């Protein structure tokens, strides 16, 4: 049994195997109606709890559909409806849920909740986003990049905007998959220096560049995300928008990257804020492939968690 808590704490060979499995699983389903069961049913008789303490469209639906395609069943739970939101400890919740279900996916605020759940659960726990990281998203993004452009090793990724939870998991992936990452954004929204340091220690070139036009030079991939995340106070919105406006990804910025550079966004996007509609709907955008690939990547993650 394995927990999937973060990319930097998962063995690189296992991460690579998960991406390869995801590609195989995706190819095997080409042209089939969405509800068709997979040829093998590794989650047959398995029950999976999906806990959400924050809103979600993609994570909720892709995990639910993925479990069903592999023959399992899901319980989708909202944190606030559980005793978890009313004073029961995480450790007790973990021990109770482990008696009912075979795997737990949780989207929460403080990453300490995720880690405590994993510590006390006797079934695998998967990180479906915390304030600090979003590893499932980046597994889907690696799969997406490689489908379009081949191996990501040695490539240049540029993150434009807030050095947030999704950016953190990209930094983790840089260290594990061997690509370089340039962050461009205002200094007060820089990514966590601990994660920058870790990626550098693992051999990646991590650059902080305040000028977005300089940052995207030679980029194979440009990535944006919302300027205000779910865990950010709405009171910071106006200040963040003012600070981040120069980092909007528009057609001019994309034209300064490599001609075949891809554009990614984990979604949900705020059109014409962090990215223009022209870029989102333009030829370099692979945002809906990313969304689809959540399904395939997470199926590979779940199989790995259960040793299947
Ligand atoms: N990208 C992502 O995690 O989307 P949701 O918030 O809709 O799950
Ligand atoms: N950074 C965003 C990602 C949403 C999928 C957030 O945490 O709100």
Coordinates of N, CA, C and O in Angstrom, one line a residue, residues 105-218:
X105 N -9.4 9.8 -0.8 CA -8.8 11.0 -1.5 C -9.3 12.2 -0.7 O -10.5 12.2 -0.4
X106 N -8.5 13.1 -0.4 CA -9.0 14.3 0.3 C -8.4 15.6 -0.3 O -7.3 15.7 -0.6
X107 N -9.4 16.5 -0.4 CA -9.0 17.9 -0.8 C -9.3 18.8 0.5 O -10.4 18.8 1.0
X108 N -8.2 19.4 1.0 CA -8.3 20.1 2.3 C -7.5 21.4 2.2 O -7.0 21.8 1.2
X109 N -7.5 22.1 3.4 CA -6.8 23.3 3.5 C -5.3 23.1 3.9 O -4.5 22.9 3.1
X110 N -5.1 22.9 5.2 CA -3.8 22.7 5.8 C -3.3 21.3 5.4 O -3.9 20.3 5.7
X111 N -2.0 21.3 4.9 CA -1.5 20.0 4.5 C -1.3 19.1 5.7 O -1.2 17.9 5.6
X112 N -1.2 19.7 6.9 CA -1.1 18.8 8.1 C -2.3 17.9 8.3 O -2.1 16.7 8.8
X113 N -3.4 18.3 7.8 CA -4.6 17.4 7.8 C -4.4 16.1 6.9 O -4.6 15.0 7.3
X114 N -3.9 16.4 5.8 CA -3.5 15.3 4.8 C -2.5 14.3 5.5 O -2.7 13.1 5.4
X115 N -1.5 14.9 6.0 CA -0.4 14.1 6.6 C -0.9 13.3 7.8 O -0.5 12.1 8.0
X116 N -1.8 13.9 8.6 CA -2.3 13.2 9.8 C -3.2 12.1 9.4 O -3.2 11.0 9.9
X117 N -4.0 12.4 8.4 CA -4.9 11.3 7.8 C -4.1 10.1 7.3 O -4.4 9.0 7.7
X118 N -3.0 10.4 6.6 CA -2.2 9.3 6.1 C -1.5 8.6 7.2 O -1.4 7.3 7.2
X119 N -1.1 9.3 8.2 CA -0.4 8.6 9.4 C -1.3 7.6 10.1 O -0.9 6.5 10.5
X120 N -2.6 8.0 10.2 CA -3.5 7.1 11.0 C -4.4 6.2 10.2 O -5.0 5.3 10.7
X121 N -4.4 6.4 8.9 CA -5.3 5.5 8.0 C -4.5 4.2 7.7 O -3.3 4.3 7.6
X122 N -5.2 3.2 7.7 CA -4.6 1.9 7.3 C -4.9 1.6 5.8 O -4.7 0.5 5.4
X123 N -5.4 2.6 5.1 CA -5.6 2.5 3.6 C -4.9 3.6 3.0 O -4.6 4.6 3.6
X124 N -4.7 3.5 1.6 CA -4.0 4.6 1.0 C -4.7 5.9 1.0 O -6.0 5.9 0.9
X125 N -4.0 7.0 1.1 CA -4.5 8.4 1.1 C -3.9 9.1 -0.1 O -2.7 9.0 -0.3
X126 N -4.8 9.8 -0.8 CA -4.3 10.6 -2.0 C -4.6 12.1 -1.7 O -5.7 12.5 -1.3
X127 N -3.6 12.9 -2.1 CA -3.7 14.4 -2.0 C -4.5 14.9 -3.2 O -4.0 14.9 -4.3
X128 N -5.7 15.4 -2.9 CA -6.5 16.0 -4.0 C -6.5 17.5 -4.0 O -7.4 18.2 -4.5
X129 N -5.4 18.1 -3.4 CA -5.1 19.5 -3.3 C -5.1 20.0 -1.8 O -6.1 19.6 -1.1
X130 N -4.1 20.7 -1.5 CA -4.0 21.4 -0.2 C -3.7 22.8 -0.5 O -3.4 23.2 -1.7
X131 N -3.6 23.6 0.5 CA -3.2 25.0 0.3 C -1.8 25.1 -0.3 O -1.4 26.0 -0.9
X132 N -1.0 24.0 0.0 CA 0.4 24.0 -0.4 C 0.8 23.3 -1.7 O 1.7 23.7 -2.4
X133 N 0.0 22.2 -2.0 CA 0.4 21.4 -3.2 C -0.8 20.9 -3.9 O -1.9 20.8 -3.4
X134 N -0.6 20.4 -5.2 CA -1.6 19.8 -6.0 C -1.0 18.7 -6.9 O -1.0 18.9 -8.1
X135 N -0.5 17.6 -6.3 CA 0.3 16.7 -7.1 C -0.5 16.0 -8.3 O 0.1 15.7 -9.3
X136 N -1.8 15.7 -8.1 CA -2.5 14.9 -9.1 C -2.6 15.8 -10.4 O -2.5 15.3 -11.5
X137 N -2.7 17.1 -10.2 CA -2.8 18.0 -11.3 C -1.5 17.9 -12.2 O -1.6 17.8 -13.4
X138 N -0.4 17.9 -11.5 CA 0.9 17.9 -12.2 C 1.1 16.6 -12.9 O 1.8 16.5 -13.9
X139 N 0.7 15.5 -12.3 CA 0.8 14.2 -13.0 C 0.0 14.3 -14.3 O 0.5 13.8 -15.4
X140 N -1.1 14.9 -14.3 CA -1.9 15.0 -15.6 C -1.2 16.0 -16.5 O -1.2 15.7 -17.8
X141 N -0.5 17.0 -16.0 CA 0.2 17.9 -16.8 C 1.4 17.3 -17.5 O 1.7 17.6 -18.7
X142 N 2.1 16.5 -16.8 CA 3.3 15.8 -17.4 C 2.8 14.9 -18.5 O 3.3 14.9 -19.6
X143 N 1.7 14.1 -18.2 CA 1.2 13.2 -19.3 C 0.8 14.1 -20.5 O 1.1 13.7 -21.6
X144 N 0.2 15.2 -20.3 CA -0.3 16.1 -21.4 C 0.9 16.6 -22.2 O 0.9 16.6 -23.4
X145 N 1.9 17.1 -21.5 CA 3.1 17.6 -22.1 C 3.7 16.6 -23.0 O 4.0 16.8 -24.2
X146 N 3.9 15.4 -22.5 CA 4.6 14.3 -23.2 C 3.8 13.8 -24.4 O 4.4 13.4 -25.4
X147 N 2.5 13.8 -24.3 CA 1.6 13.5 -25.4 C 1.9 14.4 -26.6 O 1.8 14.0 -27.8
X148 N 2.1 15.6 -26.3 CA 2.2 16.6 -27.4 C 3.7 16.8 -27.9 O 4.0 17.0 -29.0
X149 N 4.6 16.7 -26.9 CA 6.0 17.1 -27.2 C 7.1 16.1 -26.8 O 8.2 16.4 -26.8
X150 N 6.7 14.9 -26.4 CA 7.7 13.9 -26.0 C 8.2 14.2 -24.6 O 7.7 15.0 -23.9
X151 N 9.3 13.5 -24.3 CA 9.9 13.6 -22.9 C 10.0 15.0 -22.4 O 10.6 15.9 -23.1
X152 N 9.6 15.2 -21.1 CA 9.7 16.6 -20.5 C 11.1 16.8 -20.0 O 11.5 18.0 -19.7
X153 N 11.9 15.8 -19.8 CA 13.2 15.9 -19.3 C 14.0 16.9 -20.1 O 14.0 16.8 -21.3
X154 N 14.7 17.9 -19.4 CA 15.5 18.9 -20.1 C 14.7 20.0 -20.7 O 15.3 21.0 -21.2
X155 N 13.4 20.0 -20.6 CA 12.6 21.1 -21.2 C 12.5 22.3 -20.2 O 12.8 22.2 -19.1
X156 N 12.0 23.4 -20.8 CA 11.9 24.6 -20.0 C 10.4 25.0 -19.8 O 9.7 25.2 -20.8
X157 N 10.0 25.0 -18.5 CA 8.6 25.3 -18.1 C 8.7 26.7 -17.5 O 9.6 27.0 -16.7
X158 N 7.7 27.6 -17.9 CA 7.6 28.9 -17.3 C 6.3 29.0 -16.5 O 5.2 28.8 -17.1
X159 N 6.4 29.4 -15.3 CA 5.2 29.6 -14.4 C 5.0 31.1 -14.3 O 5.9 31.8 -13.8
X160 N 3.8 31.6 -14.7 CA 3.6 33.1 -14.7 C 2.5 33.3 -13.7 O 1.4 32.8 -13.8
X161 N 2.8 34.2 -12.7 CA 1.8 34.6 -11.7 C 2.1 34.4 -10.3 O 3.2 34.8 -9.8
X162 N 1.2 33.7 -9.6 CA 1.4 33.5 -8.1 C 2.1 32.1 -7.9 O 1.7 31.1 -8.5
X163 N 3.1 32.2 -7.1 CA 3.9 30.9 -6.7 C 3.1 30.1 -5.8 O 3.5 29.8 -4.7
X164 N 2.0 29.6 -6.2 CA 1.0 28.9 -5.3 C 1.1 27.4 -5.2 O 2.2 26.8 -5.6
X165 N 0.1 26.7 -4.8 CA 0.1 25.3 -4.6 C 0.4 24.5 -5.9 O 1.1 23.5 -5.8
X166 N -0.2 24.9 -7.0 CA 0.0 24.2 -8.2 C 1.5 24.4 -8.7 O 2.2 23.5 -9.2
X167 N 2.0 25.7 -8.5 CA 3.4 26.0 -8.8 C 4.3 25.1 -8.0 O 5.3 24.6 -8.5
X168 N 4.0 24.9 -6.7 CA 4.8 24.1 -5.8 C 4.9 22.7 -6.4 O 6.0 22.1 -6.4
X169 N 3.8 22.1 -6.8 CA 3.9 20.7 -7.3 C 4.7 20.7 -8.7 O 5.3 19.7 -9.0
X170 N 4.6 21.8 -9.4 CA 5.4 21.8 -10.7 C 6.9 21.8 -10.3 O 7.7 21.2 -10.9
X171 N 7.3 22.6 -9.2 CA 8.7 22.6 -8.8 C 9.1 21.2 -8.3 O 10.2 20.8 -8.6
X172 N 8.2 20.5 -7.6 CA 8.5 19.2 -7.1 C 8.8 18.3 -8.4 O 9.7 17.5 -8.4
X173 N 7.9 18.4 -9.4 CA 8.0 17.6 -10.6 C 9.3 17.9 -11.3 O 9.9 17.0 -11.9
X174 N 9.7 19.2 -11.3 CA 11.0 19.6 -12.0 C 12.1 18.8 -11.5 O 12.9 18.2 -12.2
X175 N 12.2 18.7 -10.1 CA 13.3 17.9 -9.5 C 13.2 16.4 -9.8 O 14.2 15.7 -10.0
X176 N 12.0 15.9 -9.9 CA 11.8 14.4 -10.1 C 11.8 14.0 -11.5 O 12.3 12.9 -11.8
X177 N 11.3 14.8 -12.4 CA 11.3 14.5 -13.9 C 12.5 15.1 -14.7 O 12.6 14.9 -15.8
X178 N 13.2 16.0 -14.0 CA 14.4 16.5 -14.6 C 14.2 17.6 -15.7 O 14.8 17.6 -16.7
X179 N 13.2 18.5 -15.4 CA 13.1 19.7 -16.3 C 13.4 20.9 -15.5 O 13.6 20.9 -14.3
X180 N 13.5 22.0 -16.3 CA 13.9 23.3 -15.7 C 12.6 24.2 -15.5 O 11.7 24.0 -16.3
X181 N 12.6 25.1 -14.6 CA 11.4 25.9 -14.3 C 11.8 27.3 -14.1 O 12.7 27.6 -13.2
X182 N 11.2 28.3 -14.8 CA 11.4 29.7 -14.5 C 10.1 30.2 -13.9 O 9.0 30.0 -14.5
X183 N 10.2 30.9 -12.8 CA 9.0 31.5 -12.2 C 9.1 33.0 -12.5 O 10.1 33.6 -12.4
X184 N 8.0 33.5 -13.0 CA 7.9 35.0 -13.2 C 6.6 35.5 -12.5 O 5.5 35.1 -12.8
X185 N 6.9 36.5 -11.6 CA 5.8 37.0 -10.8 C 6.4 38.0 -9.9 O 7.6 38.2 -9.8
X186 N 5.5 38.7 -9.1 CA 6.0 39.7 -8.1 C 6.7 39.0 -6.9 O 6.3 37.8 -6.6
X187 N 7.7 39.6 -6.3 CA 8.5 39.0 -5.3 C 7.7 38.5 -4.1 O 8.1 37.4 -3.5
X188 N 6.7 39.2 -3.7 CA 5.9 38.8 -2.5 C 5.1 37.5 -2.8 O 4.5 36.9 -1.9
X189 N 5.0 37.1 -4.1 CA 4.3 35.9 -4.4 C 5.2 34.8 -5.0 O 4.8 33.8 -5.6
X190 N 6.5 34.9 -4.6 CA 7.5 33.9 -5.1 C 7.1 32.5 -4.5 O 6.5 32.4 -3.4
X191 N 7.5 31.5 -5.2 CA 7.2 30.1 -4.7 C 8.1 29.9 -3.4 O 9.1 30.6 -3.1
X192 N 7.6 28.9 -2.6 CA 8.3 28.5 -1.4 C 9.8 28.2 -1.6 O 10.1 27.3 -2.4
X193 N 10.7 29.0 -0.9 CA 12.1 28.8 -1.2 C 12.6 27.4 -0.9 O 13.5 26.8 -1.5
X194 N 11.9 26.7 0.1 CA 12.3 25.3 0.4 C 12.1 24.4 -0.9 O 12.9 23.6 -1.2
X195 N 11.0 24.6 -1.6 CA 10.7 23.8 -2.8 C 11.7 24.2 -3.9 O 12.1 23.3 -4.7
X196 N 12.0 25.5 -4.0 CA 13.0 25.9 -5.0 C 14.3 25.3 -4.8 O 14.9 24.7 -5.7
X197 N 14.7 25.3 -3.5 CA 16.0 24.7 -3.1 C 16.1 23.2 -3.4 O 17.1 22.7 -3.9
X198 N 15.0 22.5 -3.1 CA 14.9 21.1 -3.3 C 15.0 20.7 -4.8 O 15.8 19.8 -5.2
X199 N 14.3 21.5 -5.6 CA 14.4 21.2 -7.1 C 15.9 21.4 -7.6 O 16.4 20.7 -8.4
X200 N 16.5 22.5 -7.0 CA 17.9 22.8 -7.4 C 18.8 21.7 -7.0 O 19.7 21.2 -7.7
X201 N 18.6 21.2 -5.7 CA 19.4 20.1 -5.2 C 19.3 18.9 -6.1 O 20.3 18.1 -6.2
X202 N 18.2 18.7 -6.7 CA 18.0 17.5 -7.5 C 18.4 17.7 -8.9 O 18.2 16.9 -9.8
X203 N 19.0 18.9 -9.2 CA 19.7 19.1 -10.5 C 18.9 20.0 -11.5 O 19.4 20.2 -12.6
X204 N 17.8 20.5 -11.1 CA 17.0 21.3 -12.0 C 17.5 22.8 -12.0 O 17.9 23.2 -10.9
X205 N 17.4 23.5 -13.1 CA 17.7 24.9 -13.1 C 16.4 25.6 -12.8 O 15.5 25.5 -13.6
X206 N 16.4 26.3 -11.6 CA 15.2 27.0 -11.2 C 15.6 28.5 -11.2 O 16.5 28.9 -10.5
X207 N 14.8 29.3 -12.0 CA 15.2 30.7 -12.2 C 14.0 31.5 -11.7 O 12.8 31.2 -12.0
X208 N 14.3 32.6 -11.1 CA 13.3 33.6 -10.7 C 13.5 34.8 -11.6 O 14.6 35.4 -11.5
X209 N 12.6 35.2 -12.4 CA 12.8 36.3 -13.4 C 11.6 37.2 -13.3 O 10.5 36.8 -13.6
X210 N 11.8 38.5 -12.9 CA 10.7 39.4 -12.8 C 10.0 39.9 -14.1 O 8.9 40.3 -14.1
X211 N 10.8 39.8 -15.2 CA 10.3 40.3 -16.5 C 9.7 39.1 -17.2 O 10.5 38.2 -17.7
X212 N 8.4 39.1 -17.4 CA 7.8 38.0 -18.1 C 8.3 37.7 -19.5 O 8.4 36.6 -19.9
X213 N 8.6 38.8 -20.2 CA 9.1 38.6 -21.6 C 10.4 37.9 -21.6 O 10.7 37.0 -22.4
X214 N 11.3 38.2 -20.7 CA 12.6 37.6 -20.6 C 12.4 36.1 -20.1 O 13.0 35.2 -20.6
X215 N 11.5 35.9 -19.2 CA 11.2 34.6 -18.6 C 10.8 33.6 -19.7 O 11.3 32.5 -19.7
X216 N 9.9 34.0 -20.6 CA 9.4 33.0 -21.5 C 10.3 32.7 -22.7 O 10.0 31.8 -23.5
X217 N 11.4 33.4 -22.8 CA 12.4 33.2 -23.9 C 12.8 31.7 -23.9 O 13.3 31.3 -22.9
X218 N 12.6 31.0 -25.0 CA 13.0 29.6 -25.0 C 12.1 28.6 -24.3 O 12.4 27.4 -24.2

